[in-house]
CSV table of C-alpha atoms in Angstrom, one decimal:
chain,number,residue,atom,x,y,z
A,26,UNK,CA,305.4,-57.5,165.4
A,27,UNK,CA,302.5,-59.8,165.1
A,28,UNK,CA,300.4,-59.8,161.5
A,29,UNK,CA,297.0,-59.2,161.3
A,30,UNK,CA,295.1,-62.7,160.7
A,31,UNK,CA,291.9,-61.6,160.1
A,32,UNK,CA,292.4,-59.8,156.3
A,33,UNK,CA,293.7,-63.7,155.2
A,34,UNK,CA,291.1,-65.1,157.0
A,35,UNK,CA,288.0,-63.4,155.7
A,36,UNK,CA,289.8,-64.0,152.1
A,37,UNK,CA,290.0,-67.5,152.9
A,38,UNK,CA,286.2,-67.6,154.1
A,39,UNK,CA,285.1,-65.7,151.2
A,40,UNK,CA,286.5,-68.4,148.5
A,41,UNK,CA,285.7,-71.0,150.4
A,42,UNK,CA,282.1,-69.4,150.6
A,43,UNK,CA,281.5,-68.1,147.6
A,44,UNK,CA,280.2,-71.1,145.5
A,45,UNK,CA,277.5,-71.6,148.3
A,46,UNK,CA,276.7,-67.7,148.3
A,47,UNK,CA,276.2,-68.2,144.6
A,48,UNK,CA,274.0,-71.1,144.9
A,49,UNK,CA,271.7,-70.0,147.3
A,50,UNK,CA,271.0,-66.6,145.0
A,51,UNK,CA,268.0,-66.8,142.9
A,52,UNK,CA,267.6,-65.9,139.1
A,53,UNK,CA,264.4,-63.9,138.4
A,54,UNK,CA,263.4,-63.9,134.9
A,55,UNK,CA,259.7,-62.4,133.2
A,56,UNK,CA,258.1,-62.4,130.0
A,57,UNK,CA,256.2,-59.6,127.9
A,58,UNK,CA,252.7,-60.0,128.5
A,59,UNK,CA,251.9,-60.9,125.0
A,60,UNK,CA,249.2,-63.0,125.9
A,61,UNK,CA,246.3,-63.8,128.2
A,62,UNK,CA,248.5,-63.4,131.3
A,63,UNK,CA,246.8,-66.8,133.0
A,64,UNK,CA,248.8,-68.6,129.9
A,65,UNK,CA,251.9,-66.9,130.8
A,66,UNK,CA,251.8,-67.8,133.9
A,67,UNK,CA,251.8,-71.5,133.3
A,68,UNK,CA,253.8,-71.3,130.3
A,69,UNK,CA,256.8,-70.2,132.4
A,70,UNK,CA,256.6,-71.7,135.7
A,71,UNK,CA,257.8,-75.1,133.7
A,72,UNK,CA,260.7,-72.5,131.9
A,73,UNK,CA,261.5,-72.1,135.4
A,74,UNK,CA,261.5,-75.2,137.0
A,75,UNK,CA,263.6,-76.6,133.7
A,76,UNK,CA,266.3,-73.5,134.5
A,77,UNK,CA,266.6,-74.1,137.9
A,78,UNK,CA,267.1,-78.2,137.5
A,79,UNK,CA,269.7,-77.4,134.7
A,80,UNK,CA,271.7,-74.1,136.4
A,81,UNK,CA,271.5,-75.8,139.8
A,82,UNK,CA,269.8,-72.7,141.4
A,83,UNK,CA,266.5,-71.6,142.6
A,84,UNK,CA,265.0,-69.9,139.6
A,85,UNK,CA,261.8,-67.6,140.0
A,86,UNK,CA,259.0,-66.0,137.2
A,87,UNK,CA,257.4,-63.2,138.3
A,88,UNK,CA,254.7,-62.1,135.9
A,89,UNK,CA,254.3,-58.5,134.7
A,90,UNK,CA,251.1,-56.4,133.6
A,91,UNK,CA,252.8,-54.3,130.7
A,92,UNK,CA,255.5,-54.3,128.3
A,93,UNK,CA,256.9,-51.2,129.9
A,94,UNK,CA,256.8,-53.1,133.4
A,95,UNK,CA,259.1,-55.7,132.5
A,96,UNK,CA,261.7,-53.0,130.7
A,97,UNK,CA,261.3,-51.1,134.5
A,98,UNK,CA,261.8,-54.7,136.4
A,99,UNK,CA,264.8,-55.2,134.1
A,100,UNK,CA,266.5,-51.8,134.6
A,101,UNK,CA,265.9,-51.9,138.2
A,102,UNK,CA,267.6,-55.3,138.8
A,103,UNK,CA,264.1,-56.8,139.9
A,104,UNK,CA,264.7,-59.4,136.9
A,105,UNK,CA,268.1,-60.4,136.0
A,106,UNK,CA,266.8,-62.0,132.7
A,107,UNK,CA,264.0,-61.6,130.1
A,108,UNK,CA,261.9,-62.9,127.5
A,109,UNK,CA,261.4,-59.7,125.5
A,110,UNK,CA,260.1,-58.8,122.0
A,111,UNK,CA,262.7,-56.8,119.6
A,112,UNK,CA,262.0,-53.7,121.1
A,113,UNK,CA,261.4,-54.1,124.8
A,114,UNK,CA,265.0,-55.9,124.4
A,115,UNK,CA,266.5,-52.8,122.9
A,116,UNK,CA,264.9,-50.5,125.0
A,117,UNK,CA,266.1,-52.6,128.2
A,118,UNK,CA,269.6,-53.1,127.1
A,119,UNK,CA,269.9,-49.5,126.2
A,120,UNK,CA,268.9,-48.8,130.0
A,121,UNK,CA,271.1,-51.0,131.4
A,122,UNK,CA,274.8,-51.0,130.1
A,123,UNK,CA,276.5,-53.9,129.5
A,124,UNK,CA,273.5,-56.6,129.5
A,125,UNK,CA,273.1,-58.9,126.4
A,126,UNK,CA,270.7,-60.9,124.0
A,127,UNK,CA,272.1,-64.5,124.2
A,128,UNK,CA,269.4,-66.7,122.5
A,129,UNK,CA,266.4,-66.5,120.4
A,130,UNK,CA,263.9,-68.5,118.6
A,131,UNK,CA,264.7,-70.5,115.5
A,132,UNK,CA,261.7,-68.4,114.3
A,133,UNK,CA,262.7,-65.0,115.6
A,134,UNK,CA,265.5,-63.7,112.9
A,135,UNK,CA,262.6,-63.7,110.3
A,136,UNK,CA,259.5,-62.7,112.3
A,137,UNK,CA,256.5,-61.4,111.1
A,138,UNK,CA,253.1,-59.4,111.5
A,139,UNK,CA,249.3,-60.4,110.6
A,140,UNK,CA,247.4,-57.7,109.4
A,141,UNK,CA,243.4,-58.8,110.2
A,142,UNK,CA,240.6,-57.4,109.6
A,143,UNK,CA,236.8,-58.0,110.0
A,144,UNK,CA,234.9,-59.9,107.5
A,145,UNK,CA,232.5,-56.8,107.7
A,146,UNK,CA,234.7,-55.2,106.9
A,147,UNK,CA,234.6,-57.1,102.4
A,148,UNK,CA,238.3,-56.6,103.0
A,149,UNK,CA,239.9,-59.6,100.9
A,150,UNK,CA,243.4,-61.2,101.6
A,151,UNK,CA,246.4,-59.0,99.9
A,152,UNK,CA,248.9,-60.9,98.5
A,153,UNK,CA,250.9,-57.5,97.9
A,154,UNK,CA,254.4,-56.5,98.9
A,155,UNK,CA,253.1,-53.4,100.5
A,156,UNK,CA,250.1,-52.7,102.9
A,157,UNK,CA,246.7,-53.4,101.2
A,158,UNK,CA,245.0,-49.9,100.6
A,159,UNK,CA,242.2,-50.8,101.9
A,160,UNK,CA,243.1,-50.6,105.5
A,161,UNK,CA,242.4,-46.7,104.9
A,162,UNK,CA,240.0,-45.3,107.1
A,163,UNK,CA,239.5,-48.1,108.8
A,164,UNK,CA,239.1,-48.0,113.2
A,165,UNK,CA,242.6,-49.9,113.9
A,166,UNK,CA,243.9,-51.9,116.6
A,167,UNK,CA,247.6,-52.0,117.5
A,168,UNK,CA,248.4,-54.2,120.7
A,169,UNK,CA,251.0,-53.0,123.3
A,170,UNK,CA,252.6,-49.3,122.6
A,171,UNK,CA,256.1,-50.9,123.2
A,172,UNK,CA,255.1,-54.1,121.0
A,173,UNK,CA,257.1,-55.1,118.1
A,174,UNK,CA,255.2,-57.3,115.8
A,175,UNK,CA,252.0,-55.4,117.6
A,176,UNK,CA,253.6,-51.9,116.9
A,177,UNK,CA,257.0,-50.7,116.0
A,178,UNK,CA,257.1,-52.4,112.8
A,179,UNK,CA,253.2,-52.5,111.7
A,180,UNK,CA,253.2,-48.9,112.4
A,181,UNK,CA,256.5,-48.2,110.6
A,182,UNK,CA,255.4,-50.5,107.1
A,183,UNK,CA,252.0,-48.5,107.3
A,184,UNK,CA,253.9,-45.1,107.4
A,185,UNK,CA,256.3,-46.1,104.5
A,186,UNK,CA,253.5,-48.0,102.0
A,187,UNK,CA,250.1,-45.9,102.5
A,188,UNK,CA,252.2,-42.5,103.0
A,189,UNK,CA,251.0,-41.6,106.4
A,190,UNK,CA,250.6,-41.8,110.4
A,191,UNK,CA,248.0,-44.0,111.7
A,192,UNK,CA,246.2,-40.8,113.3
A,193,UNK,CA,246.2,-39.7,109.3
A,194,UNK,CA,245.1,-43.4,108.1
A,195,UNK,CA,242.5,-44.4,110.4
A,196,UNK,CA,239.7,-43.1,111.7
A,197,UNK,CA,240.7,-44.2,115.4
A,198,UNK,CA,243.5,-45.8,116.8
A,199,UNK,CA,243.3,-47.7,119.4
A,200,UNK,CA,246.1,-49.6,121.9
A,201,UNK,CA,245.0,-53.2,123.2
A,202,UNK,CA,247.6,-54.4,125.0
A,203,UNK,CA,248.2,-57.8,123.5
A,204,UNK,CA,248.1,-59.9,120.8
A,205,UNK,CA,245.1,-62.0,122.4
A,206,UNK,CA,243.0,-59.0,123.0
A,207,UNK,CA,243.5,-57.2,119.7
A,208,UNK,CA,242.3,-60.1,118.0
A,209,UNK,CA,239.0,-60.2,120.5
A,210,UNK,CA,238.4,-56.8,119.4
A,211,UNK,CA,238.8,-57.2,115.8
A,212,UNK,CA,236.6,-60.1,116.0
A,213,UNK,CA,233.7,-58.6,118.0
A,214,UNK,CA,233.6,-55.3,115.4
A,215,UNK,CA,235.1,-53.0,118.0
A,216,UNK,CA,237.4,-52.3,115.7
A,217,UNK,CA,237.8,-52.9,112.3
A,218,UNK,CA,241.2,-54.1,111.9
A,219,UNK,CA,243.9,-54.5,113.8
A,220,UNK,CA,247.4,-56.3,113.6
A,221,UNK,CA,249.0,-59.1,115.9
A,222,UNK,CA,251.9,-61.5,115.9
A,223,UNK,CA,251.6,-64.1,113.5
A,224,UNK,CA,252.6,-66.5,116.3
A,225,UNK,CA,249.8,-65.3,118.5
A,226,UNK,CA,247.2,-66.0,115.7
A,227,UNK,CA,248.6,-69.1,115.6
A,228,UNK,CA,248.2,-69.6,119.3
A,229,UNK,CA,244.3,-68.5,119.5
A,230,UNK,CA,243.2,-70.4,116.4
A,231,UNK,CA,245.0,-73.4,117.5
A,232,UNK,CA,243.5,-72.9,120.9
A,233,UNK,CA,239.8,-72.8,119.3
A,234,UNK,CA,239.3,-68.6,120.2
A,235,UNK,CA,239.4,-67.5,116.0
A,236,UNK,CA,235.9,-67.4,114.1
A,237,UNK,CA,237.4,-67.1,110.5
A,238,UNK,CA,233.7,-66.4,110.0
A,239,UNK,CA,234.2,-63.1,111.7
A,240,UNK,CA,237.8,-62.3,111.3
A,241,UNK,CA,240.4,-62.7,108.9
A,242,UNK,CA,244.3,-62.4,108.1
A,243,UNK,CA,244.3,-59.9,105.3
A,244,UNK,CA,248.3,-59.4,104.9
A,245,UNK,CA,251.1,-60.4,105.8
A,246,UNK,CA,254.3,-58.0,106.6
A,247,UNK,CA,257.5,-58.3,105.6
A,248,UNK,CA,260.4,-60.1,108.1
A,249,UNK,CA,262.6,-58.7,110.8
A,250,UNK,CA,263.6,-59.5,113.9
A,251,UNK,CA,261.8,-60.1,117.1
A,252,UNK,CA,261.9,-61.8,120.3
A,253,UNK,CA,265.0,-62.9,122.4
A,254,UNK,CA,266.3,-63.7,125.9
A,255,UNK,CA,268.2,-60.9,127.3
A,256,UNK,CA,270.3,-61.0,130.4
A,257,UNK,CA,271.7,-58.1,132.6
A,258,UNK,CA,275.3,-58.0,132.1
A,259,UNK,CA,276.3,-58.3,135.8
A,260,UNK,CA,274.6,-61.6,136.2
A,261,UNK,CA,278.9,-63.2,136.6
A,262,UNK,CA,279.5,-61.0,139.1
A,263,UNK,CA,276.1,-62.6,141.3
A,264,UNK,CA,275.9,-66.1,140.2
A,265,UNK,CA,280.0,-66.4,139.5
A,266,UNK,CA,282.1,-66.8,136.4
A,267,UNK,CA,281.1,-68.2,133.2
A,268,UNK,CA,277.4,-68.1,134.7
A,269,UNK,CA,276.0,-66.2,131.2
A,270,UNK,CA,277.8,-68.8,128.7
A,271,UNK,CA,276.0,-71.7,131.6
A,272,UNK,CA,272.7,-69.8,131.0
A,273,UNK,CA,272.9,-69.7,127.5
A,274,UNK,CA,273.8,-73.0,126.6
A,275,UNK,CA,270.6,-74.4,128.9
A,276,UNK,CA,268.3,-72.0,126.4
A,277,UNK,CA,270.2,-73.1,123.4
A,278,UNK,CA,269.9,-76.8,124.8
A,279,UNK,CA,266.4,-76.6,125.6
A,280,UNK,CA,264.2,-79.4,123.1
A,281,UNK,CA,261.5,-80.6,125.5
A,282,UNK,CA,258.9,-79.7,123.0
A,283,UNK,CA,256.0,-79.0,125.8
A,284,UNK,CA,258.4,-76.6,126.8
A,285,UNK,CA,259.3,-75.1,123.4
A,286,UNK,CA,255.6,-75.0,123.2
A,287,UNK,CA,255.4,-72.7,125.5
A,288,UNK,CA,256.8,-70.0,123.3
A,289,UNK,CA,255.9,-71.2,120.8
A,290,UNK,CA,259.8,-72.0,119.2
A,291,UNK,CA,260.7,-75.0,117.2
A,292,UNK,CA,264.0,-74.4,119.2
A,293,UNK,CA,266.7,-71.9,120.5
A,294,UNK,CA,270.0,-70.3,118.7
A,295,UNK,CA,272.2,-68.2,119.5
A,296,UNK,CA,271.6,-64.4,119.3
A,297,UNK,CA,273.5,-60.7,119.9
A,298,UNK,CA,272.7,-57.1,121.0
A,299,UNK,CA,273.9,-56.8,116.8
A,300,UNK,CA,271.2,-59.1,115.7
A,301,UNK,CA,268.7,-56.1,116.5
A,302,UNK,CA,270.2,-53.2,115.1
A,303,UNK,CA,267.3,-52.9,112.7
A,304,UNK,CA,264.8,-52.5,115.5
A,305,UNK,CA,267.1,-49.9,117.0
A,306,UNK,CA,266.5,-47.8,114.0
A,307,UNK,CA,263.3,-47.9,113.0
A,308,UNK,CA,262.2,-47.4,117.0
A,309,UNK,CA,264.5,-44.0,116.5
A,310,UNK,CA,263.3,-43.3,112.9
A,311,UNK,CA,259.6,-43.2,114.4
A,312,UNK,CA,260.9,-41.6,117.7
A,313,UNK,CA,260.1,-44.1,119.8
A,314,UNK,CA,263.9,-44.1,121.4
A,315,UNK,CA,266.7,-41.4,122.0
């Protein structure tokens, strides 16, 4: 009785194969859209180009228009890896078992958040552990509803030094999407004040888009934890084995500094789902997350 060939031989094919099957997938990666979304788009093309020189694969950005759309490109396997704040990261990890945060910036372990207001506003920098009191009554500016230094942790310091919601505290609240345009409408007098990531202020008055004569950093929050690369936890199983610890070593070994610039991150270290526990409970605390 004569064996079957063709079990052995599509085993055979399939190790012989399976390097090149690996090589010729691509890695999709996005960012938040913390910024002007033309800046992003630069910013990570050269990201991608530097992945897919070091990983040996095509890489791809794809750009999204909300924090919530890249948690949805995430969870539906549109993006195998991320750029996300604390909070889109824990949100997307929570969505989709088994994924990991395996680098983040030198910065990013001791983040923090730049209260600004309008000069119009005779508010003078607070040098205070807690949330100047006069912020109250104030029209307010947050950036993206899923933002971190924009949001989750602004909003939970404000609840926890002035004693109440923002809907109690101000006399409108407003949402502006990023960092970028919360400062624009601080600046202009649409709103009063507003709060943005201290690296984003850093950004815009570097770039020459601040009047100090018009707006102002009036306080600065406490540190937590922020932004991070997370990866979907299947990414072995598509690119082959040992692909994750590949990935993260060409993040951690990242030190072109136009490319760090990018971020901006003096460099990369490692990081772990652990690292952000704090942002998992003060999302839930505020329920922002099941």
């Amino acid at each position: 009785m004569h064996r079957n060939p063709l079990p052995a031989l599509t085993l055979l094919l399939t190790t012989l194969l399976a390097p090149a099957l690996a090589a010729a997938q691509t890695l999709v990666f996005t960012a938040i859209p913390d910024e002007d979304e033309t800046r992003l788009q630069q910013r990570f093309q050269a990201v991608a180009d530097y992945l897919a020189e070091t990983l040996e694969i095509e890489v791809r950005f794809i750009p999204v228009t909300s924090y919530a759309a890249s948690v949805t490109a995430f969870r539906n396997n549109q993006v195998q890896l991320a750029w996300f704040g604390g909070f889109t990261g824990v949100q997307a990890r929570q969505l989709v078992p088994g994924s990991r945060a395996i680098a983040q910036g030198v910065e990013d372990p001791d983040y923090k958040s730049y209260f600004i207001a309008n000069q119009a506003t005779g508010l003078e920098p607070h040098d205070g552990d807690t949330a100047p009191e006069g912020l109250r009554d104030l029209t307010f500016s947050f950036g993206s509803q899923s933002s971190t230094s924009g949001r989750l942790l602004p909003e939970y310091f404000l609840r926890e030094h002035l004693g109440g919601s923002p809907d109690e505290l101000f006399t409108r609240v407003g949402f502006s999407g990023n960092h970028s345009r919360t400062i624009s409408v601080v600046q202009s007098g649409a709103y009063q004040a507003g709060v943005v990531s201290y690296k984003a202020w850093e950004n815009e008055l570097e770039a020459g888009n601040i009047d100090l004569d018009r707006v102002q950093v009036i306080w600065e929050s406490p540190p937590y934890p922020d932004y991070q690369w997370t990866v979907r936890g299947d990414v072995d199983e598509r690119f082959g084995e040992g692909f994750t610890e590949h990935l993260q070593q060409a993040l951690l070994d990242m030190e072109d500094p136009d490319l760090l610039a990018s971020f901006p991150r003096a460099g990369f270290i490692p990081a772990e789902n652990d690292d952000y526990q704090e942002i998992l409970e003060v999302a839930q605390s505020l329920g922002l997350l099941d």
